[in-house]
């Protein structure tokens, strides 16, 4: 564990060269020179007496005592000098640290802060890329203006209110979950890319933002999985907002927040799902104030803003005109008849007018093929002709027959029968309406299932046709080739 105290600060910030030189001077080895005897006292070997030898020994002992006393005095003076030097060094160290304005403490492996009172004049503190887990003991830094704390392990913003001069705070790449405890007067807050547990997002405390609502100019909350920016609307003087790479999805919420930032000049929202909205950029430009100059790295020109404003006014005018227009009278709608699932077609209406039903009742056709539709239409037309002939027979002057509506069988019977090897105008089973049975060569055929014979009831009272069920995916019937027919 590495803490910040006086010794570590002196080791990291002090004058290392001077300190090293002083250490070398104190630790230099001392050399003691032996005493030098006068030349007249030197005697030739073998000629000195006992008394002279004793005097010389006593003189040597005296010189040794004097030398030892001198050494003791020098040691005392050396200790006193060392103490004086230590005191001078300490005063010099305190004076030097008291003048430090930039604390370069990045990448020092710092785990906690013990004492920074020796640096009261610090204006900037570089503490990024360390191992700090909490902020404490920062009260002595009353003049600190910028605090760099990126890439640490801080989980909570605390002790920042004790820094009244703090203007710029950078805590990106930490583990902060709630933005709280911001000091009054803060101008820039960089709290991007917090390393939070999966599923957690950064929370903005409204009380903390209210404390800096008049001073905060830049807010960077990018990469924090945020889903709303409601408290950001409290920042009256915010100029730069960076909220990219979050989870903002609602365009109406974003436009409401942008509309409250009256001094916003630059905004970044790239990386949010809301940017995929087709009206994302026009809506934000219209909701923002005219001071917005840059949105997502692209300039917002006055020409584009004027164009969007005019287009929006035109759209609102059209909407108001449409709302002020009186409602149109409701159209007479017939009662819708839901067709039965098992029927080919169903009657759509029951009209009392016989002329409208001259060609049969009206039908809502379902999955009907073209040949079947043509067959039904031809039979309905033939039935209408039969009704006209009956009406002409009962009216005066019925002796004159209308050859345009003569039955084909009567025509061929009066002319010797049907032509050889051929069919008459329609399919083989399409016979004329003759007394309720189909006649070919005098032999009565089966009764017509579509139009029963002898029906004297008016057309509107005729029974509803109920044909066979038909399925859309029914495979077509195989075509059979009969010999002798083309």
Tab-separated table of N, CA and C in Angstrom, residues 115-176:
chain	number	residue	atom	x	y	z
A	115	UNK	N	-1.687	12.627	3.856
A	115	UNK	CA	-1.471	14.023	4.244
A	115	UNK	C	-0.966	14.794	3.038
A	116	UNK	N	-1.720	15.790	2.646
A	116	UNK	CA	-1.294	16.668	1.558
A	116	UNK	C	-1.274	18.123	2.036
A	117	UNK	N	-1.208	18.310	3.353
A	117	UNK	CA	-1.197	19.652	3.908
A	117	UNK	C	0.059	20.433	3.613
A	118	UNK	N	1.138	19.753	3.207
A	118	UNK	CA	2.383	20.456	2.897
A	118	UNK	C	2.335	21.113	1.527
A	119	UNK	N	1.236	20.870	0.762
A	119	UNK	CA	1.080	21.467	-0.568
A	119	UNK	C	-0.173	22.334	-0.609
A	120	UNK	N	-0.247	23.356	0.186
A	120	UNK	CA	-1.476	24.162	0.223
A	120	UNK	C	-1.679	24.991	-1.031
A	121	UNK	N	-0.631	25.216	-1.822
A	121	UNK	CA	-0.753	26.054	-3.015
A	121	UNK	C	-1.062	25.258	-4.270
A	122	UNK	N	-1.373	23.972	-4.131
A	122	UNK	CA	-1.625	23.137	-5.309
A	122	UNK	C	-2.871	23.605	-6.041
A	123	UNK	N	-2.744	23.745	-7.359
A	123	UNK	CA	-3.872	24.127	-8.212
A	123	UNK	C	-4.391	22.949	-9.028
A	124	UNK	N	-3.505	22.031	-9.383
A	124	UNK	CA	-3.869	20.886	-10.220
A	124	UNK	C	-3.278	19.636	-9.586
A	125	UNK	N	-4.087	18.568	-9.513
A	125	UNK	CA	-3.637	17.291	-8.951
A	125	UNK	C	-3.878	16.192	-9.979
A	126	UNK	N	-2.798	15.567	-10.423
A	126	UNK	CA	-2.870	14.472	-11.380
A	126	UNK	C	-2.768	13.151	-10.601
A	127	UNK	N	-3.899	12.507	-10.409
A	127	UNK	CA	-3.945	11.236	-9.663
A	127	UNK	C	-4.501	10.105	-10.515
A	128	UNK	N	-4.482	10.241	-11.820
A	128	UNK	CA	-5.050	9.207	-12.679
A	128	UNK	C	-4.137	7.988	-12.743
A	129	UNK	N	-4.733	6.868	-13.120
A	129	UNK	CA	-4.020	5.584	-13.286
A	129	UNK	C	-3.346	5.140	-11.988
A	130	UNK	N	-4.096	5.186	-10.895
A	130	UNK	CA	-3.631	4.675	-9.611
A	130	UNK	C	-4.619	3.630	-9.105
A	131	UNK	N	-4.595	3.388	-7.795
A	131	UNK	CA	-5.488	2.384	-7.204
A	131	UNK	C	-6.326	2.986	-6.079
A	132	UNK	N	-6.745	4.208	-6.233
A	132	UNK	CA	-7.563	4.862	-5.213
A	132	UNK	C	-8.961	4.259	-5.198
A	133	UNK	N	-9.479	4.018	-4.013
A	133	UNK	CA	-10.829	3.493	-3.839
A	133	UNK	C	-11.789	4.518	-3.243
A	134	UNK	N	-11.282	5.561	-2.646
A	134	UNK	CA	-12.130	6.600	-2.074
A	134	UNK	C	-11.355	7.913	-2.029
A	135	UNK	N	-12.106	9.005	-1.880
A	135	UNK	CA	-11.508	10.333	-1.799
A	135	UNK	C	-11.605	10.813	-0.352
A	136	UNK	N	-10.451	11.078	0.247
A	136	UNK	CA	-10.418	11.528	1.647
A	136	UNK	C	-9.182	12.390	1.859
A	137	UNK	N	-9.226	13.203	2.937
A	137	UNK	CA	-8.107	14.057	3.352
A	137	UNK	C	-7.709	15.060	2.283
A	138	UNK	N	-8.705	15.579	1.569
A	138	UNK	CA	-8.437	16.597	0.561
A	138	UNK	C	-8.737	18.007	1.060
A	139	UNK	N	-9.105	18.149	2.295
A	139	UNK	CA	-9.483	19.454	2.820
A	139	UNK	C	-8.356	20.483	2.726
A	140	UNK	N	-7.060	20.129	2.952
A	140	UNK	CA	-6.011	21.166	2.878
A	140	UNK	C	-5.859	21.804	1.501
A	141	UNK	N	-6.340	21.146	0.461
A	141	UNK	CA	-6.180	21.689	-0.890
A	141	UNK	C	-7.316	22.676	-1.176
A	142	UNK	N	-7.291	23.795	-0.519
A	142	UNK	CA	-8.362	24.775	-0.647
A	142	UNK	C	-8.311	25.521	-1.976
A	143	UNK	N	-7.143	25.536	-2.609
A	143	UNK	CA	-6.984	26.266	-3.868
A	143	UNK	C	-7.011	25.352	-5.090
A	144	UNK	N	-7.323	24.076	-4.888
A	144	UNK	CA	-7.304	23.120	-5.995
A	144	UNK	C	-8.418	23.458	-6.986
A	145	UNK	N	-8.056	23.546	-8.276
A	145	UNK	CA	-9.017	23.890	-9.329
A	145	UNK	C	-9.307	22.734	-10.275
A	146	UNK	N	-8.358	21.846	-10.486
A	146	UNK	CA	-8.537	20.712	-11.395
A	146	UNK	C	-8.088	19.439	-10.693
A	147	UNK	N	-8.933	18.422	-10.790
A	147	UNK	CA	-8.660	17.144	-10.137
A	147	UNK	C	-8.855	16.030	-11.154
A	148	UNK	N	-7.774	15.325	-11.441
A	148	UNK	CA	-7.783	14.241	-12.433
A	148	UNK	C	-7.754	12.903	-11.691
A	149	UNK	N	-8.830	12.129	-11.854
A	149	UNK	CA	-8.957	10.848	-11.145
A	149	UNK	C	-9.339	9.712	-12.087
A	150	UNK	N	-9.001	9.790	-13.353
A	150	UNK	CA	-9.401	8.756	-14.293
A	150	UNK	C	-8.724	7.428	-13.986
A	151	UNK	N	-9.443	6.365	-14.316
A	151	UNK	CA	-8.911	4.991	-14.248
A	151	UNK	C	-8.405	4.647	-12.852
A	152	UNK	N	-9.259	4.865	-11.854
A	152	UNK	CA	-9.015	4.384	-10.499
A	152	UNK	C	-10.125	3.399	-10.140
A	153	UNK	N	-10.349	3.194	-8.861
A	153	UNK	CA	-11.402	2.284	-8.406
A	153	UNK	C	-12.359	3.001	-7.458
A	154	UNK	N	-12.627	4.246	-7.721
A	154	UNK	CA	-13.494	5.054	-6.854
A	154	UNK	C	-14.939	4.649	-7.084
A	155	UNK	N	-15.657	4.412	-6.002
A	155	UNK	CA	-17.060	4.008	-6.068
A	155	UNK	C	-18.023	5.104	-5.618
A	156	UNK	N	-17.518	6.142	-5.023
A	156	UNK	CA	-18.415	7.183	-4.516
A	156	UNK	C	-17.694	8.529	-4.535
A	157	UNK	N	-18.430	9.573	-4.922
A	157	UNK	CA	-17.884	10.930	-4.911
A	157	UNK	C	-18.137	11.543	-3.535
A	158	UNK	N	-17.082	11.678	-2.757
A	158	UNK	CA	-17.208	12.214	-1.406
A	158	UNK	C	-16.044	13.160	-1.136
A	159	UNK	N	-16.253	14.062	-0.222
A	159	UNK	CA	-15.216	15.002	0.154
A	159	UNK	C	-14.974	16.107	-0.860
A	160	UNK	N	-15.776	16.187	-1.899
A	160	UNK	CA	-15.556	17.215	-2.906
A	160	UNK	C	-16.100	18.574	-2.479
A	161	UNK	N	-17.063	18.585	-1.586
A	161	UNK	CA	-17.591	19.863	-1.119
A	161	UNK	C	-16.576	20.628	-0.281
A	162	UNK	N	-15.511	19.960	0.172
A	162	UNK	CA	-14.456	20.625	0.929
A	162	UNK	C	-13.475	21.366	0.038
A	163	UNK	N	-13.697	21.297	-1.298
A	163	UNK	CA	-12.825	21.974	-2.259
A	163	UNK	C	-13.607	23.112	-2.899
A	164	UNK	N	-13.635	24.275	-2.295
A	164	UNK	CA	-14.479	25.367	-2.813
A	164	UNK	C	-13.991	25.942	-4.130
A	165	UNK	N	-12.714	25.740	-4.484
A	165	UNK	CA	-12.172	26.318	-5.715
A	165	UNK	C	-12.172	25.339	-6.880
A	166	UNK	N	-12.709	24.136	-6.694
A	166	UNK	CA	-12.676	23.126	-7.751
A	166	UNK	C	-13.557	23.556	-8.919
A	167	UNK	N	-12.982	23.543	-10.120
A	167	UNK	CA	-13.703	23.932	-11.326
A	167	UNK	C	-13.794	22.803	-12.342
A	168	UNK	N	-12.878	21.872	-12.290
A	168	UNK	CA	-12.862	20.799	-13.288
A	168	UNK	C	-12.623	19.469	-12.586
A	169	UNK	N	-13.523	18.512	-12.819
A	169	UNK	CA	-13.453	17.200	-12.175
A	169	UNK	C	-13.536	16.126	-13.251
A	170	UNK	N	-12.547	15.258	-13.284
A	170	UNK	CA	-12.491	14.166	-14.252
A	170	UNK	C	-12.411	12.851	-13.490
A	171	UNK	N	-13.470	12.060	-13.571
A	171	UNK	CA	-13.535	10.767	-12.866
A	171	UNK	C	-13.956	9.653	-13.827
A	172	UNK	N	-13.585	9.762	-15.075
A	172	UNK	CA	-13.941	8.726	-16.037
A	172	UNK	C	-13.220	7.422	-15.771
A	173	UNK	N	-13.874	6.308	-16.122
A	173	UNK	CA	-13.254	4.999	-15.970
A	173	UNK	C	-13.180	4.497	-14.557
A	174	UNK	N	-14.075	4.954	-13.663
A	174	UNK	CA	-14.111	4.459	-12.289
A	174	UNK	C	-15.340	3.569	-12.094
A	175	UNK	N	-15.835	3.502	-10.881
A	175	UNK	CA	-16.988	2.659	-10.562
A	175	UNK	C	-18.085	3.463	-9.855
A	176	UNK	N	-18.225	4.702	-10.209
A	176	UNK	CA	-19.212	5.575	-9.578
A	176	UNK	C	-20.596	5.244	-10.126
